[in-house]
Short mmCIF file of C-alpha atoms and ligand atoms in Angstrom, two decimals:
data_model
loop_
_atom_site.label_atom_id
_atom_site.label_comp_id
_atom_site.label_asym_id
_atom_site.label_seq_id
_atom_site.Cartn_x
_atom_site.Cartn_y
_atom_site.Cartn_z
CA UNK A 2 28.00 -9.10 -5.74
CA UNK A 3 27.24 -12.86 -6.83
CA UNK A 4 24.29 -13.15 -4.56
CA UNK A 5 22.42 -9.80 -5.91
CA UNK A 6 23.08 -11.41 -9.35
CA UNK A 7 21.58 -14.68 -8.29
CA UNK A 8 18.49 -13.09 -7.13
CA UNK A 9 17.63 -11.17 -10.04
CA UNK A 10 18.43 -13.88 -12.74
CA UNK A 11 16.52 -16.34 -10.75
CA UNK A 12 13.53 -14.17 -9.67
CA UNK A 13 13.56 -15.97 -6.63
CA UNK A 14 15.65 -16.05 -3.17
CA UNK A 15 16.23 -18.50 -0.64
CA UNK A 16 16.08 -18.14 3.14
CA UNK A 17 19.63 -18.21 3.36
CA UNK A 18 20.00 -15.79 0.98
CA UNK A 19 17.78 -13.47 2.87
CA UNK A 20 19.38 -14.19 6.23
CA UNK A 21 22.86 -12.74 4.43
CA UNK A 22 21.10 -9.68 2.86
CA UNK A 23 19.36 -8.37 6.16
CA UNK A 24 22.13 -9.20 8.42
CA UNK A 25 24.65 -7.65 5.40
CA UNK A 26 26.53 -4.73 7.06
CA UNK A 27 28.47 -3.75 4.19
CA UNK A 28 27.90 0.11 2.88
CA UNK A 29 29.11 -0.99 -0.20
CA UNK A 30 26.80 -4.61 -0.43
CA UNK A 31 23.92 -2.17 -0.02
CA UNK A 32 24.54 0.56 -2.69
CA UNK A 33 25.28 -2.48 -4.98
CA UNK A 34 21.84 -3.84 -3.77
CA UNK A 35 19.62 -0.78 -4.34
CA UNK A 36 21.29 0.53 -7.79
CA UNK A 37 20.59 -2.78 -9.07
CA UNK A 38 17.06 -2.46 -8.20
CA UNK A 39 16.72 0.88 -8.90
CA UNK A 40 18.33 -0.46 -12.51
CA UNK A 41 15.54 -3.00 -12.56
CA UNK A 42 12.73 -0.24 -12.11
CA UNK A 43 14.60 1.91 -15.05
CA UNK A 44 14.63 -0.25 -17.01
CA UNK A 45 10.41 -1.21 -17.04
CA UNK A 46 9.11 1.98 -16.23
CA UNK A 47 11.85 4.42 -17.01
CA UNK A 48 12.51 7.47 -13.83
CA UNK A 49 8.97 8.00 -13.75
CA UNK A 50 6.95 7.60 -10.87
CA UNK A 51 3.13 7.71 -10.32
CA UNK A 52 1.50 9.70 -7.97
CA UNK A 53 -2.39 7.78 -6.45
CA UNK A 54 -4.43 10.42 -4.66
CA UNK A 55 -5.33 8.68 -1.30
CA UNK A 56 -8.95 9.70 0.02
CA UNK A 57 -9.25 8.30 3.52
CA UNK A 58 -13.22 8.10 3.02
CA UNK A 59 -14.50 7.05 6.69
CA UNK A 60 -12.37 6.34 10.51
CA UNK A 61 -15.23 4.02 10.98
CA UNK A 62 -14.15 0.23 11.36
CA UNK A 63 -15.87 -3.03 12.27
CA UNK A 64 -12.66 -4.53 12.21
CA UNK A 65 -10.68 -5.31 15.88
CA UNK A 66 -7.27 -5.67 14.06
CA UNK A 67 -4.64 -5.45 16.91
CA UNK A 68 -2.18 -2.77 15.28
CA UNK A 69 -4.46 -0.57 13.36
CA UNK A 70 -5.29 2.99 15.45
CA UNK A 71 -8.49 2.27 13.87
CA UNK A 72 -10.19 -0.52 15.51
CA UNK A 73 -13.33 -0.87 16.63
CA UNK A 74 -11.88 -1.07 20.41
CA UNK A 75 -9.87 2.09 20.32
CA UNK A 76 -12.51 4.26 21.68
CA UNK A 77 -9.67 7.26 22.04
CA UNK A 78 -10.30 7.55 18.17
CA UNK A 79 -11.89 10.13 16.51
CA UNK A 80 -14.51 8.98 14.12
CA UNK A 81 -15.60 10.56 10.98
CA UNK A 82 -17.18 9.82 7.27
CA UNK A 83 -16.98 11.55 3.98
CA UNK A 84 -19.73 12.39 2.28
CA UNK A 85 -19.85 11.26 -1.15
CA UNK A 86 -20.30 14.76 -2.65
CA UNK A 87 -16.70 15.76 -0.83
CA UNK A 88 -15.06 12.24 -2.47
CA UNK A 89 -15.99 13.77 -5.48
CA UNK A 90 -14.65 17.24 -4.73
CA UNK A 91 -11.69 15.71 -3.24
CA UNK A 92 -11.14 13.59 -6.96
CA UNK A 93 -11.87 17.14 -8.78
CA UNK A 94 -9.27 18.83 -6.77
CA UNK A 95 -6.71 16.01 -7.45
CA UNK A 96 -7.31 15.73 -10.92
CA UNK A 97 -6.74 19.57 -11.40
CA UNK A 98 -3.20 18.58 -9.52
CA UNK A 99 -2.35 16.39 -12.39
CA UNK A 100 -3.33 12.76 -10.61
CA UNK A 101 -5.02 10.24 -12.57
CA UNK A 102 -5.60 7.19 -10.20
CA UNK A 103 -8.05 8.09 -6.92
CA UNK A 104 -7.55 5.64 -3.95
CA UNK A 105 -10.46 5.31 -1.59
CA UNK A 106 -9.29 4.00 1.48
CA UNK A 107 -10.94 3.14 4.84
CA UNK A 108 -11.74 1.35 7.67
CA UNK A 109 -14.29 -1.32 6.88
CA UNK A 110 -17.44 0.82 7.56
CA UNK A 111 -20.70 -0.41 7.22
CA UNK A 112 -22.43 2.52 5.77
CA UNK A 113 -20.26 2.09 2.99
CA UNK A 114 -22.58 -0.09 1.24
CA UNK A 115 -22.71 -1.22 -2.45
CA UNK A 116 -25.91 0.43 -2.58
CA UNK A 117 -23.80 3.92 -1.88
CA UNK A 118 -20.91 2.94 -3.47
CA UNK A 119 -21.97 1.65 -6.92
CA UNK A 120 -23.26 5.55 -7.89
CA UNK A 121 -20.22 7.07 -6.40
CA UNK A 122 -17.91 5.02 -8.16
CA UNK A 123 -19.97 5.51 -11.46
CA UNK A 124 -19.76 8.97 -10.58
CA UNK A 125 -16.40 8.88 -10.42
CA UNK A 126 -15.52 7.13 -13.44
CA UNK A 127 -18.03 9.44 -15.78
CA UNK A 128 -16.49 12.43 -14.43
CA UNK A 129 -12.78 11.36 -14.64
CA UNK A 130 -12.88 8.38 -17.38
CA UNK A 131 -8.96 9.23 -17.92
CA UNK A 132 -8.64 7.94 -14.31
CA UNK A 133 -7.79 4.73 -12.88
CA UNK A 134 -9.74 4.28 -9.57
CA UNK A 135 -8.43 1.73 -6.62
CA UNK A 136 -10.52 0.95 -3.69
CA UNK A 137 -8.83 -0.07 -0.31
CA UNK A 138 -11.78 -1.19 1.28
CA UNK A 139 -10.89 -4.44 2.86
CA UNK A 140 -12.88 -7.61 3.00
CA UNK A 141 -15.94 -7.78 0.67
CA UNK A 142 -17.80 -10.75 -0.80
CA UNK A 143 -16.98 -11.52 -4.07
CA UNK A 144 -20.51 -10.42 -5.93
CA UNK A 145 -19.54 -6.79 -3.84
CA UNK A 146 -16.06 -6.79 -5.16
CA UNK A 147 -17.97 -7.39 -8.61
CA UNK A 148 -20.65 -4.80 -8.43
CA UNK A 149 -17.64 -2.12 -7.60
CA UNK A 150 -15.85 -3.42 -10.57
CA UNK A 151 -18.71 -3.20 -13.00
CA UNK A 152 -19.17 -0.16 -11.62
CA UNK A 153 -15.72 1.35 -12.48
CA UNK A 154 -13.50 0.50 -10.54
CA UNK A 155 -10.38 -1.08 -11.97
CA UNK A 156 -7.57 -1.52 -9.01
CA UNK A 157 -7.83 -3.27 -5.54
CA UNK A 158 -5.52 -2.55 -2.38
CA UNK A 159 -5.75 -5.04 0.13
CA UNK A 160 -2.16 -6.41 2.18
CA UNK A 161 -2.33 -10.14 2.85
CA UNK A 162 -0.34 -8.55 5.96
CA UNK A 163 1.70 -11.80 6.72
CA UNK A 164 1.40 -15.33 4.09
CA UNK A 165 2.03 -17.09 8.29
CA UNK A 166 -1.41 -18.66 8.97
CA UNK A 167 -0.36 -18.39 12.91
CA UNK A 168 1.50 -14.89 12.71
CA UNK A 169 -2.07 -13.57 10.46
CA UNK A 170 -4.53 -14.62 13.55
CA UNK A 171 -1.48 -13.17 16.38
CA UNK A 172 -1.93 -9.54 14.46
CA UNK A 173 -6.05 -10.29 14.04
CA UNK A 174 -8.66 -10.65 16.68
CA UNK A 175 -10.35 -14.60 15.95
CA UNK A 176 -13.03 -13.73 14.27
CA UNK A 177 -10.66 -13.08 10.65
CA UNK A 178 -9.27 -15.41 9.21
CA UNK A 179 -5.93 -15.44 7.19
CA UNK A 180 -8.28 -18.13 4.32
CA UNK A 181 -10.80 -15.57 3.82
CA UNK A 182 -8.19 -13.10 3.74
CA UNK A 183 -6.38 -14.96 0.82
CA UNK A 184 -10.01 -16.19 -0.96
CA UNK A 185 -10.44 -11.93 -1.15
CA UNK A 186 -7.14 -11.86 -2.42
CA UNK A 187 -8.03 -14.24 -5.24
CA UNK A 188 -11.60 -13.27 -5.92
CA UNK A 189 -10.21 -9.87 -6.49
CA UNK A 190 -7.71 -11.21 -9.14
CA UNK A 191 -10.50 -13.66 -10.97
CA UNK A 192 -12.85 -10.55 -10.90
CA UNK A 193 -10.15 -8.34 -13.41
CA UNK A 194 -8.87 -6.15 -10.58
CA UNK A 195 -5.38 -5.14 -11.02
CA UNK A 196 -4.41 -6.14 -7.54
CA UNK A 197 -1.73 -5.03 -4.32
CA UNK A 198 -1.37 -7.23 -1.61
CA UNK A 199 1.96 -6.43 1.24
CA UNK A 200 2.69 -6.37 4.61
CA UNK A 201 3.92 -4.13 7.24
CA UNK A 202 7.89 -4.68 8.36
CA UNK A 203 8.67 -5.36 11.44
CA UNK A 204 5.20 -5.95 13.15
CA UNK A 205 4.82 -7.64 15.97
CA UNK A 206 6.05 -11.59 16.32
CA UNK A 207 7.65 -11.37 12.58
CA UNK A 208 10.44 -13.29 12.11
CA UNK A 209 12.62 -13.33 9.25
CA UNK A 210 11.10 -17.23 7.94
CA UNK A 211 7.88 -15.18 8.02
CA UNK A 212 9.67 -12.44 5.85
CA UNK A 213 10.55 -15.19 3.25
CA UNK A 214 7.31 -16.80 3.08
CA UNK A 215 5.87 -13.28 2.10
CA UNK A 216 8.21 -12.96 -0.44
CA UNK A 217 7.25 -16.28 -1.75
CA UNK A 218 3.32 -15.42 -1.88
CA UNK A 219 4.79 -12.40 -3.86
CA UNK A 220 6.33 -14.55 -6.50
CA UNK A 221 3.58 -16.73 -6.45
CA UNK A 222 0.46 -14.35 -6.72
CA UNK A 223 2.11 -12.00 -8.81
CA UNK A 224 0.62 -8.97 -7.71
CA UNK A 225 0.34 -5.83 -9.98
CA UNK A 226 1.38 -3.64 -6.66
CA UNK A 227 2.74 -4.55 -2.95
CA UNK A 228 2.66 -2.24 -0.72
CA UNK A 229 5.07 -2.54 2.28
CA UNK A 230 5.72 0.04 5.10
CA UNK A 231 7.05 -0.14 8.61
CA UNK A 232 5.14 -1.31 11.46
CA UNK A 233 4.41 1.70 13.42
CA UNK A 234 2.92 1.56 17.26
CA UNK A 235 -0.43 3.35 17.43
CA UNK A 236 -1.95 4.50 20.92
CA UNK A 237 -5.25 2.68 22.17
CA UNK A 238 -4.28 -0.97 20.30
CA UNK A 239 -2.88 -3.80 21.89
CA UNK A 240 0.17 -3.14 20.08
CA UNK A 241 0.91 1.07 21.23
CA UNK A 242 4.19 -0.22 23.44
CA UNK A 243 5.75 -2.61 20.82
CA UNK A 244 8.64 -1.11 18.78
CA UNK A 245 7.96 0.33 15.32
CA UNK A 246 9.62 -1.70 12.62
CA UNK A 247 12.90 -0.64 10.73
CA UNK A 248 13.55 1.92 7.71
CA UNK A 249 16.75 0.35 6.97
CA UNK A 250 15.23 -3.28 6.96
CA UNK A 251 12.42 -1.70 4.75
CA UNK A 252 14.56 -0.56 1.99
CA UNK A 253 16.35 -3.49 1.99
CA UNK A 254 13.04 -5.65 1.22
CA UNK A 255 11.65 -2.93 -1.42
CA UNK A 256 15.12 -4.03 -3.05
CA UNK A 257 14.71 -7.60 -3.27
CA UNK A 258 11.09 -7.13 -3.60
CA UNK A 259 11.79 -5.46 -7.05
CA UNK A 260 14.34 -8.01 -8.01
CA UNK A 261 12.16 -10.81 -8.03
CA UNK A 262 9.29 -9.03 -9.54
CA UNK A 263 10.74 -6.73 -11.68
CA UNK A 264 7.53 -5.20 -13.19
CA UNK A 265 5.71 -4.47 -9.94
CA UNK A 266 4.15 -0.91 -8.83
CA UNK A 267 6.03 -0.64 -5.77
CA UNK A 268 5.34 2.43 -3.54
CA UNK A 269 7.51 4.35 -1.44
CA UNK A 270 4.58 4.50 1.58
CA UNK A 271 3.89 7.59 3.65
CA UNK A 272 4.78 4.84 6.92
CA UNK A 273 8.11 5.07 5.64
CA UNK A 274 8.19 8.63 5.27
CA UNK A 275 7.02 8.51 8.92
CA UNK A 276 9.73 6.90 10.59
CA UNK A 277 12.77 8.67 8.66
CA UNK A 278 12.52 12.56 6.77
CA UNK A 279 13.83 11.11 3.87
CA UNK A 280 12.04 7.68 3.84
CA UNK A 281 10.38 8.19 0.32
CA UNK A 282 13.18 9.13 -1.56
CA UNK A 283 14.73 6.39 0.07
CA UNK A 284 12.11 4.28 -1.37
CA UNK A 285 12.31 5.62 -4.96
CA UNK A 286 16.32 4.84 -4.92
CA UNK A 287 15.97 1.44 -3.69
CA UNK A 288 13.24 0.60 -6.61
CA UNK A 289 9.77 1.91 -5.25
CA UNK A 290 8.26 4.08 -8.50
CA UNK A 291 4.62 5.15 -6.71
CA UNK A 292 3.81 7.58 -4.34
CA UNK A 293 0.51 8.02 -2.57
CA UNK A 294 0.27 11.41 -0.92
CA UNK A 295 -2.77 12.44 0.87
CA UNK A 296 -5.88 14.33 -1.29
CA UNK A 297 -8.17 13.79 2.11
CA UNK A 298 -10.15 17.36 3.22
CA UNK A 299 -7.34 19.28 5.78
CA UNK A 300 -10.38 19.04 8.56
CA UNK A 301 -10.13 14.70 9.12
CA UNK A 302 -6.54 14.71 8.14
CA UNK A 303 -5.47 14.03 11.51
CA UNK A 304 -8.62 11.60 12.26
CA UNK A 305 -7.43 8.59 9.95
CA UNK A 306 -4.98 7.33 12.94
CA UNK A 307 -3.93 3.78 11.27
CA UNK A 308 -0.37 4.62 12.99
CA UNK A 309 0.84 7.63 15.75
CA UNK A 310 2.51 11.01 14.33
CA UNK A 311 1.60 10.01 10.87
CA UNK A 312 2.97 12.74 8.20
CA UNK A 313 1.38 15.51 5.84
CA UNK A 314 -1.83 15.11 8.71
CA UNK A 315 -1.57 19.44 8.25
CA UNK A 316 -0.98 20.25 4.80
CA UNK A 317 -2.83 20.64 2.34
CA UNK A 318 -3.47 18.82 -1.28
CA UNK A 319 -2.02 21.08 -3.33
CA UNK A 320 1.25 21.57 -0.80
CA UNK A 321 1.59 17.71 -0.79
CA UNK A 322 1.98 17.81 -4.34
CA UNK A 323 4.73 20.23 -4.57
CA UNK A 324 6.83 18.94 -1.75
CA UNK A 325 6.97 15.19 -3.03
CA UNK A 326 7.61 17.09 -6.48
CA UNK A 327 10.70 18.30 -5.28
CA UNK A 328 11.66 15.38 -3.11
CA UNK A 329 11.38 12.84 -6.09
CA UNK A 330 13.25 15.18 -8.46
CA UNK A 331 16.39 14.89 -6.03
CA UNK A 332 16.31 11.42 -6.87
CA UNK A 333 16.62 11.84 -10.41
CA UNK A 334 13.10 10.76 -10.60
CA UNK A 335 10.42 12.49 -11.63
CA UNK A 336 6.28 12.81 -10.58
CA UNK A 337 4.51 11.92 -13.81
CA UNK A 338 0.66 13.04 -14.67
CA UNK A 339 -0.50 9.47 -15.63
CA UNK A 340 -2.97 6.05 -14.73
CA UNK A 341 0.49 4.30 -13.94
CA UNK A 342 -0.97 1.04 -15.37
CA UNK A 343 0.91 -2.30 -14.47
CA UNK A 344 3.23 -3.06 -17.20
CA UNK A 345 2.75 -6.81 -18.37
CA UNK A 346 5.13 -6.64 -21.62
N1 LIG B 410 -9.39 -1.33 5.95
C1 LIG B 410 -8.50 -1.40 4.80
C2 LIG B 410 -7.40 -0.37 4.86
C3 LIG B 410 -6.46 -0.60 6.02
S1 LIG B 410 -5.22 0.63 6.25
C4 LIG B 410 -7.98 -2.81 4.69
O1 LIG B 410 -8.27 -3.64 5.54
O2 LIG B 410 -7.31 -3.12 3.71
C5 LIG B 410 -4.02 0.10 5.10
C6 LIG B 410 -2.83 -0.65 5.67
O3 LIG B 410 -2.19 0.09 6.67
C7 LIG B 410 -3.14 -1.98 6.33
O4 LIG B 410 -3.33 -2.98 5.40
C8 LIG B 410 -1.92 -2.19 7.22
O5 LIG B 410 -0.94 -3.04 6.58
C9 LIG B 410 -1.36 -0.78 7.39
N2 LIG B 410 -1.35 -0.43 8.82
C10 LIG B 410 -2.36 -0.51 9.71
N3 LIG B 410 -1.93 -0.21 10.95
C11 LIG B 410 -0.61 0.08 10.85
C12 LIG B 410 0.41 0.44 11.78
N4 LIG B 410 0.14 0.55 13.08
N5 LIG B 410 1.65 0.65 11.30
C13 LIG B 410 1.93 0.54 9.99
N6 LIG B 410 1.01 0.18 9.07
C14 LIG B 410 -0.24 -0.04 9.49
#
């Protein structure tokens, strides 16, 4: 399997060679092509893989973004915002479930200011100073991104969701902008943030050129985590009719994704999960080694619509836990109590 060698002696592939392993049909060709990432991941970070505890902290969104359920537009959606003294029982309830990174995620909501983020973060990281906390907060100014990391906060989640200038302002209303979007990406790393950038596969007007050129800002940024899932239509956007992207064509880019950065946190993402029952475990055999399963209060579960008939929306924490327990364990994996740092050496 010449070309699977190529890649991951080379860190790098070529267009062509990207062309051959998405059209590949060969059952064989893509064993070969996830054991040898899967090999990779061994070999860095062992079978473990790291659980984050996603808190989906507010529905709100200024943001217009044209496949997110949670626009501004989509006035079907259901909006709601945590209070900071639930984040923090949230964190205590994951950290009695053995996870040690919190991920605050939302829609960019204005009430979410550093003014009443700085304490809860500090809050945070006095309470639970064996935890790594990652904020998913989209686009901030630079001195905000600073405040929240001298408050505490050591990781950063934000997908450059396509490194095409003219595919970035097709998914975005005009008002973003794919520079600021990559000055974020940058201030973030300059700041100290360990930082995840990705995309979604298979969204709307990707082609595979596009595909290549985000696998070449990969190589080039040199993220500590990329986070890729399917596209998946979501009623009340501009995109609710367009197809969802593929699983297959998924795993196949977690693959090469792995071979050209071999120390990367890759997860397995819950979009994944979405569009096929064994999506994760998937993942973890085709070189993911994170999963980020849901730690948000049962009652707004099913409020944080980024994408339709999104998974786990009725169980609870503790469940969550013991399901993806089992499912990574039938990989020969196994869910580890631990930061999960980045691995630089
Ligand atoms: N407001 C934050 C968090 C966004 S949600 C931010 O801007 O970073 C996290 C990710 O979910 C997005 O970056 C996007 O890539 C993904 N996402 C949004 N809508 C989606 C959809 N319809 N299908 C699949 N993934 C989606």
């Amino acid at each position: 399997m010449s070309v699977i060698d190529d890649i991951s002696s080379q860190r790098d592939i070529s267009l062509e060679q990207l062309r051959f392993i998405l059209a590949n049909k060969d059952e064989a060709f893509l064993k070969a092509l996830f054991d040898a990432a899967r090999q990779q991941c061994l070999d860095v970070y062992g079978n473990r893989v790291f659980m984050r505890g996603l808190i989906e902290l507010s529905s709100y969104c200024r943001n217009d973004c044209l496949y997110c359920g949670l626009r501004r537009s989509n006035e079907a959606a259901t909006r709601y915002r945590l209070t900071p003294e639930q984040i923090m029982q949230c964190c205590e309830q994951g950290h009695k479930l053995g996870f040690r990174t919190f991920v605050l995620q939302g829609g960019e909501d204005g009430w979410f200011t550093d003014e009443r983020l700085v304490p809860l973060i500090a809050d945070i990281r006095r309470s639970f100073p064996d935890c790594a906390i990652t904020l998913s907060l989209g686009e901030r100014s630079k001195e905000s991104y600073q405040r929240l990391f001298d408050a505490g906060a050591n990781r950063y989640l934000l997908r450059h969701e396509t490194a095409t200038p003219e595919h970035y302002s097709l998914l975005h209303p005009a008002e973003m902008s794919f520079t600021n979007r990559m000055e974020c990406l940058n201030n973030l790393k300059a700041i100290g943030y360990q930082v995840g950038c990705g995309f979604m596969v298979g969204s709307p007007h990707q082609t595979v050129d596009m595909l290549h050129r985000d696998l070449q800002f990969i190589r080039s940024f040199q993220p500590q985590m990329v986070g890729i899932g399917p596209f998946i239509p979501a009623s009340g956007t501009p995109f609710a009719s367009q197809k969802a992207g593929s699983a297959d064509v998924t795993l196949r880019l977690l693959s090469i994704i792995r071979l050209i950065h071999s120390r990367v946190l890759l997860p397995a993402t819950t979009a994944l999960g979405t569009i096929l029952p064994n999506g994760r475990e998937m993942g973890i055999l085709a070189g993911a080694n994170v999963v980020m399963p849901n730690l948000s209060p049962k009652e707004h579960r099913k409020d944080y619509n980024i994408y339709d008939n999104k998974i786990c929306t009725g169980d609870e924490a503790a469940e969550c836990r013991a399901c993806l327990d089992g499912r990574i364990r039938s990989t020969g994996s196994q869910l580890v109590v631990d930061r999960g740092d980045y691995r630089s050496e």
